[in-house]
Amino acid sequence: MSETDSFVKFKKVDKSYDGEILVVKDLNLDVAQGEFLTLLGPSGSGKTTILMMLAGFETPTNGEIYLDGEAISNIPPYKRRIGMVFQNYALFPHMTVYENLSFPLKVRKVSKDETDKKINKALSMVSLTGFETRMPGQLSGGQQQRVAVARALVFDPKLVLMDEPLGALDKNLRESMQYELKHIHESLGVTVVYVTHDQGEALTMSNRIAVFNEGKIQQLSNPDKLYEEPVNSFVAEFIGENNTFQGEVSEISGNKCRVKLGSGDEILANPISVKLKGDKTKISLRPERALINPEEKIENKFKGKIEEVIYHGDHTRIRMNLLGKSQFILKIPNSSARMDLKLGNEMIIGWHSKDCRALDLT
Amino acid sequence: MSSETQKILTTGGIPLEESLKKVEKRNKIKAFLLVSPLLFFLIIAYISPIVSLLFTSIDDRMVTNMLPKTFKAMKQWDGKDLPSEEVFEAFYQDYKILIEEKRHGKLSTQMNYEKNGFKSILKKLARKMKKFEEGNYKEQIMAVHKRWADVEYWRALKRRAPTYTYSKYLKGVDMYENEEGKIVEVPEERRIYKILWLRTLEIAFFVTLFCFLMAYPIAHLLATLPMKYSNLLMICVLLPFWTSLLVRTASWMILLQQQGIVNDVFVWTGLVADDSRPEMMYNKTGTYVAMTQILLPFMVLPLYSVMKTISPSLMRAGKSLGGTPFITFWKVYFPLTIPGIGAGCLLVFIIAVGYYITPELVGGASGTLISNQIAYQMKSTLDWSFASAMGLMLLTGVLVVYWVYNKLVGIDNIKLG
Amino acid sequence: MKNFVKALMSLFFAISVTTSSWAVVMVSWGGAYTESQKLGYGDPAAKKLGIPIDWVDYSGGLSEIKAQIAAGAITWDVIDVYAMDTIVGCDEGLFVEFDFDKDFPPAPDGTPASQDFFTTMPSKCAVGNILYSWTYAYHDEKIGSKKPKKIKDFFNTKKWPGKRGIYKSAMHNLEIALAADGVKPRKGGSKLYEILETDAGLDRAFNKIKELCEDPNGGCVFWSAGAKPPELLMQGEVVMATGWNGRFFNAEIGEGAPLKQVWDAQGLDYQYMSIVKGGPNQADAMKAVAEMTSTHGLAGSAKYIAYAPWRKSSLKVIEAGEPWYKDGKTNMMEQMPTHPNNTKNYFLVDPIFWADNSTEIGERWEAMKAGL
C-alpha cells in the first residue's frame, strides 16, 4: 500500500504522557478506505491512545498522522469529520434522542428537512425508529449504544472510531450488536477503526486486526491468519486458546525443526521465530489441531492421560497430562459418535508439524 | 380496576385489594414510627419557632389587657379631635392600676414603639399623677406635657386597641393604617425599610452573580485537574471556612481601604495618582468584595459536586461531532451544570439576604441591611414583635425566591452533591 | 407550646450553669474596659467581701437577659449597661430598683451617695459606674500646621479637607452638629435637646451632618467599634474622627500614637450597673455592686483607663494619689472628661431624649445614610 492510496496513515508516531515512558512506539499503520480495522490488545497497550490521537484529543509526541492524504496534527477535533462511539455511550443526558442526533447536523447548519431525513435514516439503520422523543435515561444499554452509533454516523463522517463500544453490554447483546455493527459497516462502506480488548469481537467483525502490546504492533493481518498463523508467542497466547511447550531446537532444516523438551521428548515443529540449532523456543499448538487416535504416519504422536472432562454443550474440553505437562487442552465436538472420555483413560494424541509453531520464548 | 372485572381473591378468600391494603398499612405504620422521632425534632426545631415568630409578630394582647377601660371608652371616639373627658378618666384609672402593679414601664416601652415620645410623657405622668385631684382629668393630664394635648398620641393609643394586629408588617414596608383606616405610606424622610429591602435584595443578587462568575471556572478547574493539584486548590477554596468571619472581614479592610495595600500597589505601579486613590472600602464595592469571597465556597462546592459527575467523554463527544469548544460548552456542559448552579445560587442568595455583620463593617453608609434592623430591634429596642414580623417577611421573601426558582427550573433540578 | 419552649430553654440554661454558680456573675463589654473594671474594683471587692466575681463578656443589648428571664433560668447577676438600656430594662421589669442612699455607702466625709454622684440616675435601676466622653481627635503629624480646636473645625472642610469618621448611629452626632452650627449647649446641654425636640431643630442638625457627608472635600466614614476611630486616623483613612476619650487616651498615652483630642463640645455619657431581678445571687450581687461603686472602688478603675468615676469623692482620691495612671508617671485628672479644662463647653448625653426618640430619629438617620 503506498502513501497516497492509504486513507489513514500513521507515520513514525510516538506518544508519551510524562516524558519518561513511551505509550506508543514508532507506530506505522495504514488503513484503507472502507476498511474495518481493529486495534486489539490488553489494557495499557496503547490502543486507546492511538484512537485518541486520531480523534484529535491527544497530540502525537513525534511523527504525523494523515487522514485522506492530509496531515491532521494541527486540525482541532471538531474539524476532522470523524465520528466517534464511546465506551460509556457519551449520549447527552439532557437531550432527547432526536436532539442528540441533530447536534452534529445543527453545528453544520444542515436544513431542517435534511436533518429530519438523515435522522430517520440513521435511526432506522439501528432499528430505533419511533424513539426520537425519548431521553437517553429511558433507554436500555443496548438501545443507548445504538443511538450512539447512529449519532456517530448521521453526519456522514469520513471515518468512524469506536472505543470499546460494546464493553458495557451483556454477552448476548454484545454478540448481536457485533453482527449489527458489521452489517452497518458493510452497507455504508464507511471506514471504521475499532478498539477492543475482546479477541472474539475483533475476529468476528474486522477486515484486519492490529494486535498491540507495550505500544507496538505485534502482528497486523486478517483474522484467520492472525489466529492460524500467529507470528510470536504473545499473539498466539492473546488470540484464542493455546497449548505450549518449552524447549530447545536440536535440529533445523527447511520448514521443519526438531525441538527437545525438558521432559526429554522431541517434537517436530514448524520453525517461525527460530533460526539456529540451540535456540530456546516456545511451541504453540491450537487445541483443535490436536488429533485423537491419528493415522499411523503422523509426525508427532504421544500418549496422554485424561485428568479432567468439562462439558461445554457444543463441545467437550479435556485436560490431559501429555509430555509431562498437565495443562494440555483438547476440544472435542459433541457429535453422536462419542468417544470414551473418562477420567484416567489413556489416549493417543498426534499433530502435524506445520500446525505446531515454534515461536520466540518470552 | 374497573367495576366489571371480577374481584380477585387471595387463597384465603379475602379480596386481594383489601389484603394488600392491610399489609401496606402495617408497613406504613412501621415506617411512620421509625421516622417519628425525626418528625418530632423537625417540629420542635423548625416549625415551632416559625409559628411562635408569627404569633409574636401579631400578638398585642398585652397592651389590650393593660388599658381595658380606656379602649372601651375609646370605641365612641371618632379619632378626629381630642377624645372626651371619659376617655381621659378611663385612661387615668387604667394607668393608676398599672403604676400600683408596677407594670406602667412596659406600657411606656410598647407605646414608644407605636409613637416616639410616648416614653417620657408616660413617665412624667406617672410622677405627676400622685398629686392629681379628682375630676377634670383631661385638663390635668394635658397640663403634664404638651404632647398629651396632641391628638396624634391618642390616635396612636387607639391603634393599639385590637388584640391582634398586622401593623408591624405594615411598618416593615414603611406603611401604616391612618385614623380613617386607610393604609398609607409614612412621611418621606422616615421611609427606611423599603430602601433597606431593596438594598438587601440588590446586594444579595449581585453577590450571587459575582460568586457564580468566579466559582464556575474554579469549580471546573477543581473537577478537571489531576488529584494532587485539585486537592490543593480545594484547600484554598475551603480556607475561608476555617478562618473567623471577623478576621476575614478585617483583612479585606486592610487590603482595600484608601491607604490600604491594594491602593498602595496601584499608586506604586503608577496606575492611579496618590491623591485620587479609588474608594474600595466603606461602600458597596467593599461589601461585594468581602461577601463574595466569604460566600464563594457555598457556590463552588455544589458546582464542583455536579461537575465532577459530568463525564469528560461528553465534551469529547461534542467535539468529535463537530461542535466548536464554545458550542460544546454551551450546549452540552453548561446545561448539565444547571442543577449545581441552581443549588449554589439559591444557597448563596439565601445566606446573603440574611448577612449583616460583614456589610456593617465594610459597607460604610450603605452597609445597613434589613438584618441589621432585625438585630437592632431584637437587641436594643426589644421590640421583638417587629423583629419577628421582619424576620417572617424575610423568610417569605426567601420562599418566594424558592418558588420562582421552582417555576423556572424545577426544584428537582437541584443538586447539592 | 410556650411552656414547652420555656421548659426547653431552661434545660439549656440549666446545662450551661457551671459549678461556680455561687459566684456573682458580672456581665460587661470585654477588652480593656472589663480589664480595668476587674483590676480596678472587681478583684479588690471580691477579696474584701469574700464573694467571688465571675466576668462574662457580652456585646450590649438586653435581648439575652430578656430571654433568660422569659425562660426562668437566669445566670447573670449584674450587667454593665448604657443609659438607654437601664431605662428600658427598668421599665420592662428586668432589673432591681434601688433605694439609693440605703443601698449605696456614703462618701468618706459622710456625704450621702445620692449627693456624691454627679447627676441623678436616669432610672431607679441604675447606679453610675464611669463617665466617658464623646470627643474628636486628629493625627497630629498629618493634619498640617493649623490644628483644629473647636467643634466647628470638625465640620470645616475648607481648612481641613478630608473625610470624617463619625458614629454609625444618630446619637451624639446630632448634638455636635447643633453645637457646631452655633448653638451654645448651656450647662449640661439642655439647650441642645430643647432644640432637637422641635422639627426645625432636628432638620437643622440633620442638614449639618448631611452637608458634611455630601461635601466632595469631606465625606463620612461610619464606625461602629470603639477601636476603629484611632485606627482610621492612624491609617489616614480620615483626617478627624469622633470617638470615646478612653480609646483615644489609650492610643495616645498607652501606645504613644500621635493623636490629639479636642474637648470642645464633648458629650459626657455614662455607663451604669444594673442588677438582674431574680438573679441567682441577688443579695451577694447587691453587696458587690455597692462595694465596687464605693469611693475607692470607682477611683480604682481610673488607674487603668481614662474614664472618670461617678463619685465626686473618688476624684479627690485620684487627685491625692497622682500620678494615678498605672504607668506611674501620667496624671489622670487632666485626662478625665470631668476636668475643668475639658468641661468649658460640654453636654450630657440625655438618655431620656434618646429613649424617647431613638426609633424615629434612628429611622430618619438610616434614611439619610441610605441617600448618601
PDB file of C-alpha atoms in Angstrom, chain A residues 88-304:
ATOM      1  CA  ASN A  88     -19.920   4.672  28.010  1.00  0.00           C
ATOM      2  CA  TYR A  89     -22.059   5.862  25.063  1.00  0.00           C
ATOM      3  CA  ALA A  90     -21.495   9.573  25.914  1.00  0.00           C
ATOM      4  CA  LEU A  91     -25.027  10.442  24.926  1.00  0.00           C
ATOM      5  CA  PHE A  92     -26.022  13.935  26.085  1.00  0.00           C
ATOM      6  CA  PRO A  93     -28.299  13.099  29.010  1.00  0.00           C
ATOM      7  CA  HIS A  94     -30.292  16.330  28.850  1.00  0.00           C
ATOM      8  CA  MET A  95     -31.245  15.923  25.188  1.00  0.00           C
ATOM      9  CA  THR A  96     -33.749  13.615  23.534  1.00  0.00           C
ATOM     10  CA  VAL A  97     -32.630  11.019  21.032  1.00  0.00           C
ATOM     11  CA  TYR A  98     -33.621  13.401  18.262  1.00  0.00           C
ATOM     12  CA  GLU A  99     -31.648  16.264  19.788  1.00  0.00           C
ATOM     13  CA  ASN A 100     -28.644  14.050  20.305  1.00  0.00           C
ATOM     14  CA  LEU A 101     -28.703  13.080  16.649  1.00  0.00           C
ATOM     15  CA  SER A 102     -29.360  16.581  15.398  1.00  0.00           C
ATOM     16  CA  PHE A 103     -26.405  18.038  17.350  1.00  0.00           C
ATOM     17  CA  PRO A 104     -23.777  17.259  14.690  1.00  0.00           C
ATOM     18  CA  LEU A 105     -26.160  18.392  11.939  1.00  0.00           C
ATOM     19  CA  LYS A 106     -27.085  21.625  13.658  1.00  0.00           C
ATOM     20  CA  VAL A 107     -23.466  22.702  14.082  1.00  0.00           C
ATOM     21  CA  ARG A 108     -23.042  22.053  10.374  1.00  0.00           C
ATOM     22  CA  LYS A 109     -26.103  24.171   9.662  1.00  0.00           C
ATOM     23  CA  VAL A 110     -27.953  21.416   7.841  1.00  0.00           C
ATOM     24  CA  SER A 111     -31.520  22.409   6.928  1.00  0.00           C
ATOM     25  CA  LYS A 112     -34.430  21.128   8.956  1.00  0.00           C
ATOM     26  CA  ASP A 113     -35.782  18.834   6.230  1.00  0.00           C
ATOM     27  CA  GLU A 114     -32.409  17.383   5.538  1.00  0.00           C
ATOM     28  CA  THR A 115     -31.856  16.882   9.263  1.00  0.00           C
ATOM     29  CA  ASP A 116     -35.124  15.001   9.663  1.00  0.00           C
ATOM     30  CA  LYS A 117     -34.334  12.839   6.684  1.00  0.00           C
ATOM     31  CA  LYS A 118     -30.876  11.961   7.944  1.00  0.00           C
ATOM     32  CA  ILE A 119     -32.061  11.238  11.447  1.00  0.00           C
ATOM     33  CA  ASN A 120     -34.830   8.985  10.133  1.00  0.00           C
ATOM     34  CA  LYS A 121     -32.342   7.101   8.069  1.00  0.00           C
ATOM     35  CA  ALA A 122     -29.864   6.760  10.895  1.00  0.00           C
ATOM     36  CA  LEU A 123     -32.494   5.604  13.363  1.00  0.00           C
ATOM     37  CA  SER A 124     -33.976   3.058  11.009  1.00  0.00           C
ATOM     38  CA  MET A 125     -30.490   1.767  10.351  1.00  0.00           C
ATOM     39  CA  VAL A 126     -30.143   0.933  14.066  1.00  0.00           C
ATOM     40  CA  SER A 127     -33.845  -0.099  14.235  1.00  0.00           C
ATOM     41  CA  LEU A 128     -34.835   2.638  16.682  1.00  0.00           C
ATOM     42  CA  THR A 129     -37.443   4.408  14.573  1.00  0.00           C
ATOM     43  CA  GLY A 130     -40.004   5.998  16.879  1.00  0.00           C
ATOM     44  CA  PHE A 131     -37.611   6.626  19.719  1.00  0.00           C
ATOM     45  CA  GLU A 132     -36.944  10.266  18.776  1.00  0.00           C
ATOM     46  CA  THR A 133     -38.523  11.853  21.834  1.00  0.00           C
ATOM     47  CA  ARG A 134     -37.066   9.512  24.420  1.00  0.00           C
ATOM     48  CA  MET A 135     -34.402  10.699  26.818  1.00  0.00           C
ATOM     49  CA  PRO A 136     -31.248   8.574  26.971  1.00  0.00           C
ATOM     50  CA  GLY A 137     -32.055   7.706  30.593  1.00  0.00           C
ATOM     51  CA  GLN A 138     -35.229   5.960  29.407  1.00  0.00           C
ATOM     52  CA  LEU A 139     -33.354   3.602  27.092  1.00  0.00           C
ATOM     53  CA  SER A 140     -31.691   0.303  27.806  1.00  0.00           C
ATOM     54  CA  GLY A 141     -27.942  -0.048  27.489  1.00  0.00           C
ATOM     55  CA  GLY A 142     -28.162  -1.643  24.043  1.00  0.00           C
ATOM     56  CA  GLN A 143     -30.547   0.999  22.784  1.00  0.00           C
ATOM     57  CA  GLN A 144     -28.278   3.737  24.088  1.00  0.00           C
ATOM     58  CA  GLN A 145     -25.353   2.192  22.297  1.00  0.00           C
ATOM     59  CA  ARG A 146     -27.301   2.059  19.068  1.00  0.00           C
ATOM     60  CA  VAL A 147     -28.229   5.712  19.446  1.00  0.00           C
ATOM     61  CA  ALA A 148     -24.553   6.468  19.966  1.00  0.00           C
ATOM     62  CA  VAL A 149     -23.720   4.596  16.758  1.00  0.00           C
ATOM     63  CA  ALA A 150     -26.459   6.393  14.860  1.00  0.00           C
ATOM     64  CA  ARG A 151     -25.177   9.725  16.156  1.00  0.00           C
ATOM     65  CA  ALA A 152     -21.627   8.930  15.062  1.00  0.00           C
ATOM     66  CA  LEU A 153     -22.855   8.112  11.552  1.00  0.00           C
ATOM     67  CA  VAL A 154     -25.626  10.606  10.997  1.00  0.00           C
ATOM     68  CA  PHE A 155     -23.385  13.368   9.670  1.00  0.00           C
ATOM     69  CA  ASP A 156     -21.686  11.106   7.106  1.00  0.00           C
ATOM     70  CA  PRO A 157     -18.217  11.216   8.647  1.00  0.00           C
ATOM     71  CA  LYS A 158     -15.137  10.248   6.686  1.00  0.00           C
ATOM     72  CA  LEU A 159     -14.126   7.855   9.390  1.00  0.00           C
ATOM     73  CA  VAL A 160     -15.752   6.287  12.427  1.00  0.00           C
ATOM     74  CA  LEU A 161     -13.836   5.464  15.576  1.00  0.00           C
ATOM     75  CA  MET A 162     -15.196   3.082  18.163  1.00  0.00           C
ATOM     76  CA  ASP A 163     -13.650   2.818  21.590  1.00  0.00           C
ATOM     77  CA  GLU A 164     -14.730  -0.475  23.139  1.00  0.00           C
ATOM     78  CA  PRO A 165     -18.330   0.364  22.327  1.00  0.00           C
ATOM     79  CA  LEU A 166     -19.738  -2.972  23.447  1.00  0.00           C
ATOM     80  CA  GLY A 167     -17.749  -3.297  26.658  1.00  0.00           C
ATOM     81  CA  ALA A 168     -20.651  -2.388  28.935  1.00  0.00           C
ATOM     82  CA  LEU A 169     -23.203  -4.720  27.364  1.00  0.00           C
ATOM     83  CA  ASP A 170     -24.030  -8.245  28.457  1.00  0.00           C
ATOM     84  CA  LYS A 171     -22.848 -11.210  26.437  1.00  0.00           C
ATOM     85  CA  ASN A 172     -25.886 -11.928  24.248  1.00  0.00           C
ATOM     86  CA  LEU A 173     -26.476  -8.324  23.420  1.00  0.00           C
ATOM     87  CA  ARG A 174     -22.823  -7.888  22.672  1.00  0.00           C
ATOM     88  CA  GLU A 175     -22.884 -10.672  20.119  1.00  0.00           C
ATOM     89  CA  SER A 176     -25.963  -9.428  18.318  1.00  0.00           C
ATOM     90  CA  MET A 177     -24.538  -5.902  18.319  1.00  0.00           C
ATOM     91  CA  GLN A 178     -21.361  -7.238  16.731  1.00  0.00           C
ATOM     92  CA  TYR A 179     -23.314  -8.508  13.774  1.00  0.00           C
ATOM     93  CA  GLU A 180     -25.329  -5.342  13.581  1.00  0.00           C
ATOM     94  CA  LEU A 181     -22.213  -3.181  13.510  1.00  0.00           C
ATOM     95  CA  LYS A 182     -20.693  -5.438  10.893  1.00  0.00           C
ATOM     96  CA  HIS A 183     -23.765  -5.110   8.692  1.00  0.00           C
ATOM     97  CA  ILE A 184     -23.894  -1.366   9.116  1.00  0.00           C
ATOM     98  CA  HIS A 185     -20.267  -1.181   8.108  1.00  0.00           C
ATOM     99  CA  GLU A 186     -20.836  -3.346   5.086  1.00  0.00           C
ATOM    100  CA  SER A 187     -23.881  -1.467   3.901  1.00  0.00           C
ATOM    101  CA  LEU A 188     -22.379   2.009   4.355  1.00  0.00           C
ATOM    102  CA  GLY A 189     -18.846   1.198   3.330  1.00  0.00           C
ATOM    103  CA  VAL A 190     -17.518   3.647   5.880  1.00  0.00           C
ATOM    104  CA  THR A 191     -14.009   3.279   7.263  1.00  0.00           C
ATOM    105  CA  VAL A 192     -14.006   2.090  10.856  1.00  0.00           C
ATOM    106  CA  VAL A 193     -11.200   1.947  13.375  1.00  0.00           C
ATOM    107  CA  TYR A 194     -12.292  -0.141  16.293  1.00  0.00           C
ATOM    108  CA  VAL A 195     -10.614  -0.598  19.648  1.00  0.00           C
ATOM    109  CA  THR A 196     -11.256  -3.598  21.837  1.00  0.00           C
ATOM    110  CA  HIS A 197      -9.580  -5.994  24.201  1.00  0.00           C
ATOM    111  CA  ASP A 198     -12.040  -8.734  23.311  1.00  0.00           C
ATOM    112  CA  GLN A 199     -10.491 -11.050  20.717  1.00  0.00           C
ATOM    113  CA  GLY A 200     -13.835 -12.641  19.821  1.00  0.00           C
ATOM    114  CA  GLU A 201     -15.221  -9.274  18.897  1.00  0.00           C
ATOM    115  CA  ALA A 202     -12.128  -8.470  16.877  1.00  0.00           C
ATOM    116  CA  LEU A 203     -12.194 -11.759  14.973  1.00  0.00           C
ATOM    117  CA  THR A 204     -15.897 -11.511  14.163  1.00  0.00           C
ATOM    118  CA  MET A 205     -16.012  -8.011  12.806  1.00  0.00           C
ATOM    119  CA  SER A 206     -12.713  -6.938  11.353  1.00  0.00           C
ATOM    120  CA  ASN A 207     -11.155  -6.924   7.924  1.00  0.00           C
ATOM    121  CA  ARG A 208      -7.800  -6.607   9.580  1.00  0.00           C
ATOM    122  CA  ILE A 209      -6.607  -6.700  13.169  1.00  0.00           C
ATOM    123  CA  ALA A 210      -3.593  -4.988  14.680  1.00  0.00           C
ATOM    124  CA  VAL A 211      -2.513  -6.695  17.891  1.00  0.00           C
ATOM    125  CA  PHE A 212      -0.827  -4.315  20.276  1.00  0.00           C
ATOM    126  CA  ASN A 213       1.401  -4.874  23.220  1.00  0.00           C
ATOM    127  CA  GLU A 214       3.518  -2.319  25.056  1.00  0.00           C
ATOM    128  CA  GLY A 215       2.885   0.342  22.471  1.00  0.00           C
ATOM    129  CA  LYS A 216       3.964  -1.730  19.496  1.00  0.00           C
ATOM    130  CA  ILE A 217       2.106  -3.642  16.809  1.00  0.00           C
ATOM    131  CA  GLN A 218       2.822  -7.334  17.323  1.00  0.00           C
ATOM    132  CA  GLN A 219       1.021  -8.508  14.250  1.00  0.00           C
ATOM    133  CA  LEU A 220      -1.175  -6.939  11.646  1.00  0.00           C
ATOM    134  CA  SER A 221      -3.185  -9.266   9.468  1.00  0.00           C
ATOM    135  CA  ASN A 222      -6.644 -10.547   8.701  1.00  0.00           C
ATOM    136  CA  PRO A 223      -8.491 -12.520  11.390  1.00  0.00           C
ATOM    137  CA  ASP A 224      -7.950 -16.061  10.110  1.00  0.00           C
ATOM    138  CA  LYS A 225      -4.281 -15.545   9.513  1.00  0.00           C
ATOM    139  CA  LEU A 226      -3.897 -13.999  12.909  1.00  0.00           C
ATOM    140  CA  TYR A 227      -5.488 -16.969  14.523  1.00  0.00           C
ATOM    141  CA  GLU A 228      -3.944 -19.666  12.430  1.00  0.00           C
ATOM    142  CA  GLU A 229      -0.527 -18.167  11.995  1.00  0.00           C
ATOM    143  CA  PRO A 230       0.500 -16.030  14.943  1.00  0.00           C
ATOM    144  CA  VAL A 231       3.985 -14.652  14.409  1.00  0.00           C
ATOM    145  CA  ASN A 232       5.050 -14.605  18.039  1.00  0.00           C
ATOM    146  CA  SER A 233       4.063 -16.195  21.298  1.00  0.00           C
ATOM    147  CA  PHE A 234       2.331 -13.013  22.583  1.00  0.00           C
ATOM    148  CA  VAL A 235      -0.100 -13.075  19.671  1.00  0.00           C
ATOM    149  CA  ALA A 236      -0.529 -16.817  19.912  1.00  0.00           C
ATOM    150  CA  GLU A 237      -1.383 -16.617  23.562  1.00  0.00           C
ATOM    151  CA  PHE A 238      -3.501 -13.485  23.324  1.00  0.00           C
ATOM    152  CA  ILE A 239      -5.656 -14.805  20.487  1.00  0.00           C
ATOM    153  CA  GLY A 240      -7.547 -17.971  21.162  1.00  0.00           C
ATOM    154  CA  GLU A 241      -6.536 -20.961  23.182  1.00  0.00           C
ATOM    155  CA  ASN A 242      -3.127 -22.450  23.065  1.00  0.00           C
ATOM    156  CA  ASN A 243      -1.120 -25.449  24.195  1.00  0.00           C
ATOM    157  CA  THR A 244       2.501 -24.576  24.742  1.00  0.00           C
ATOM    158  CA  PHE A 245       5.717 -26.483  25.265  1.00  0.00           C
ATOM    159  CA  GLN A 246       9.104 -25.032  26.011  1.00  0.00           C
ATOM    160  CA  GLY A 247      12.233 -26.496  24.624  1.00  0.00           C
ATOM    161  CA  GLU A 248      15.444 -26.140  22.627  1.00  0.00           C
ATOM    162  CA  VAL A 249      15.968 -26.568  18.924  1.00  0.00           C
ATOM    163  CA  SER A 250      18.116 -29.621  18.328  1.00  0.00           C
ATOM    164  CA  GLU A 251      17.898 -29.762  14.575  1.00  0.00           C
ATOM    165  CA  ILE A 252      16.587 -27.389  11.948  1.00  0.00           C
ATOM    166  CA  SER A 253      16.159 -27.789   8.207  1.00  0.00           C
ATOM    167  CA  GLY A 254      13.777 -26.030   5.813  1.00  0.00           C
ATOM    168  CA  ASN A 255      10.296 -25.761   7.191  1.00  0.00           C
ATOM    169  CA  LYS A 256      10.816 -28.254   9.920  1.00  0.00           C
ATOM    170  CA  CYS A 257      12.722 -28.342  13.145  1.00  0.00           C
ATOM    171  CA  ARG A 258      13.194 -30.771  15.943  1.00  0.00           C
ATOM    172  CA  VAL A 259      12.664 -29.432  19.438  1.00  0.00           C
ATOM    173  CA  LYS A 260      13.839 -31.160  22.537  1.00  0.00           C
ATOM    174  CA  LEU A 261      11.575 -30.629  25.502  1.00  0.00           C
ATOM    175  CA  GLY A 262      12.504 -30.552  29.165  1.00  0.00           C
ATOM    176  CA  SER A 263      10.951 -33.983  29.599  1.00  0.00           C
ATOM    177  CA  GLY A 264      13.368 -35.407  27.015  1.00  0.00           C
ATOM    178  CA  ASP A 265      10.728 -35.976  24.346  1.00  0.00           C
ATOM    179  CA  GLU A 266      11.185 -34.488  20.908  1.00  0.00           C
ATOM    180  CA  ILE A 267       8.643 -32.702  18.769  1.00  0.00           C
ATOM    181  CA  LEU A 268       8.733 -31.874  15.103  1.00  0.00           C
ATOM    182  CA  ALA A 269       7.604 -28.310  14.664  1.00  0.00           C
ATOM    183  CA  ASN A 270       7.251 -25.513  12.159  1.00  0.00           C
ATOM    184  CA  PRO A 271      10.104 -23.004  12.756  1.00  0.00           C
ATOM    185  CA  ILE A 272       8.642 -19.435  12.786  1.00  0.00           C
ATOM    186  CA  SER A 273      10.925 -17.429  15.032  1.00  0.00           C
ATOM    187  CA  VAL A 274      13.783 -19.881  15.476  1.00  0.00           C
ATOM    188  CA  LYS A 275      16.687 -19.953  13.092  1.00  0.00           C
ATOM    189  CA  LEU A 276      19.571 -21.814  14.661  1.00  0.00           C
ATOM    190  CA  LYS A 277      20.207 -25.014  16.452  1.00  0.00           C
ATOM    191  CA  GLY A 278      20.251 -24.398  20.178  1.00  0.00           C
ATOM    192  CA  ASP A 279      17.641 -21.581  20.080  1.00  0.00           C
ATOM    193  CA  LYS A 280      15.242 -21.598  23.002  1.00  0.00           C
ATOM    194  CA  THR A 281      11.644 -21.742  21.831  1.00  0.00           C
ATOM    195  CA  LYS A 282       8.045 -21.955  22.892  1.00  0.00           C
ATOM    196  CA  ILE A 283       5.882 -24.246  20.825  1.00  0.00           C
ATOM    197  CA  SER A 284       2.289 -23.288  20.232  1.00  0.00           C
ATOM    198  CA  LEU A 285      -0.458 -25.710  19.216  1.00  0.00           C
ATOM    199  CA  ARG A 286      -4.148 -24.859  18.888  1.00  0.00           C
ATOM    200  CA  PRO A 287      -6.309 -27.377  20.814  1.00  0.00           C
ATOM    201  CA  GLU A 288      -8.439 -28.143  17.741  1.00  0.00           C
ATOM    202  CA  ARG A 289      -5.324 -29.141  15.759  1.00  0.00           C
ATOM    203  CA  ALA A 290      -4.520 -31.972  18.116  1.00  0.00           C
ATOM    204  CA  LEU A 291      -5.997 -35.205  16.784  1.00  0.00           C
ATOM    205  CA  ILE A 292      -7.159 -38.176  18.769  1.00  0.00           C
ATOM    206  CA  ASN A 293      -6.034 -41.583  17.629  1.00  0.00           C
ATOM    207  CA  PRO A 294      -4.409 -40.172  14.478  1.00  0.00           C
ATOM    208  CA  GLU A 295      -3.306 -42.115  11.462  1.00  0.00           C
ATOM    209  CA  GLU A 296      -0.113 -44.076  11.828  1.00  0.00           C
ATOM    210  CA  LYS A 297       2.348 -41.866   9.988  1.00  0.00           C
ATOM    211  CA  ILE A 298       1.641 -38.528  11.610  1.00  0.00           C
ATOM    212  CA  GLU A 299       4.822 -36.668  12.623  1.00  0.00           C
ATOM    213  CA  ASN A 300       4.021 -36.150  16.291  1.00  0.00           C
ATOM    214  CA  LYS A 301       2.271 -38.857  18.234  1.00  0.00           C
ATOM    215  CA  PHE A 302       2.177 -39.205  22.024  1.00  0.00           C
ATOM    216  CA  LYS A 303       0.230 -40.921  24.740  1.00  0.00           C
ATOM    217  CA  GLY A 304      -1.627 -38.868  27.351  1.00  0.00           C
TER     218      GLY A 304
END
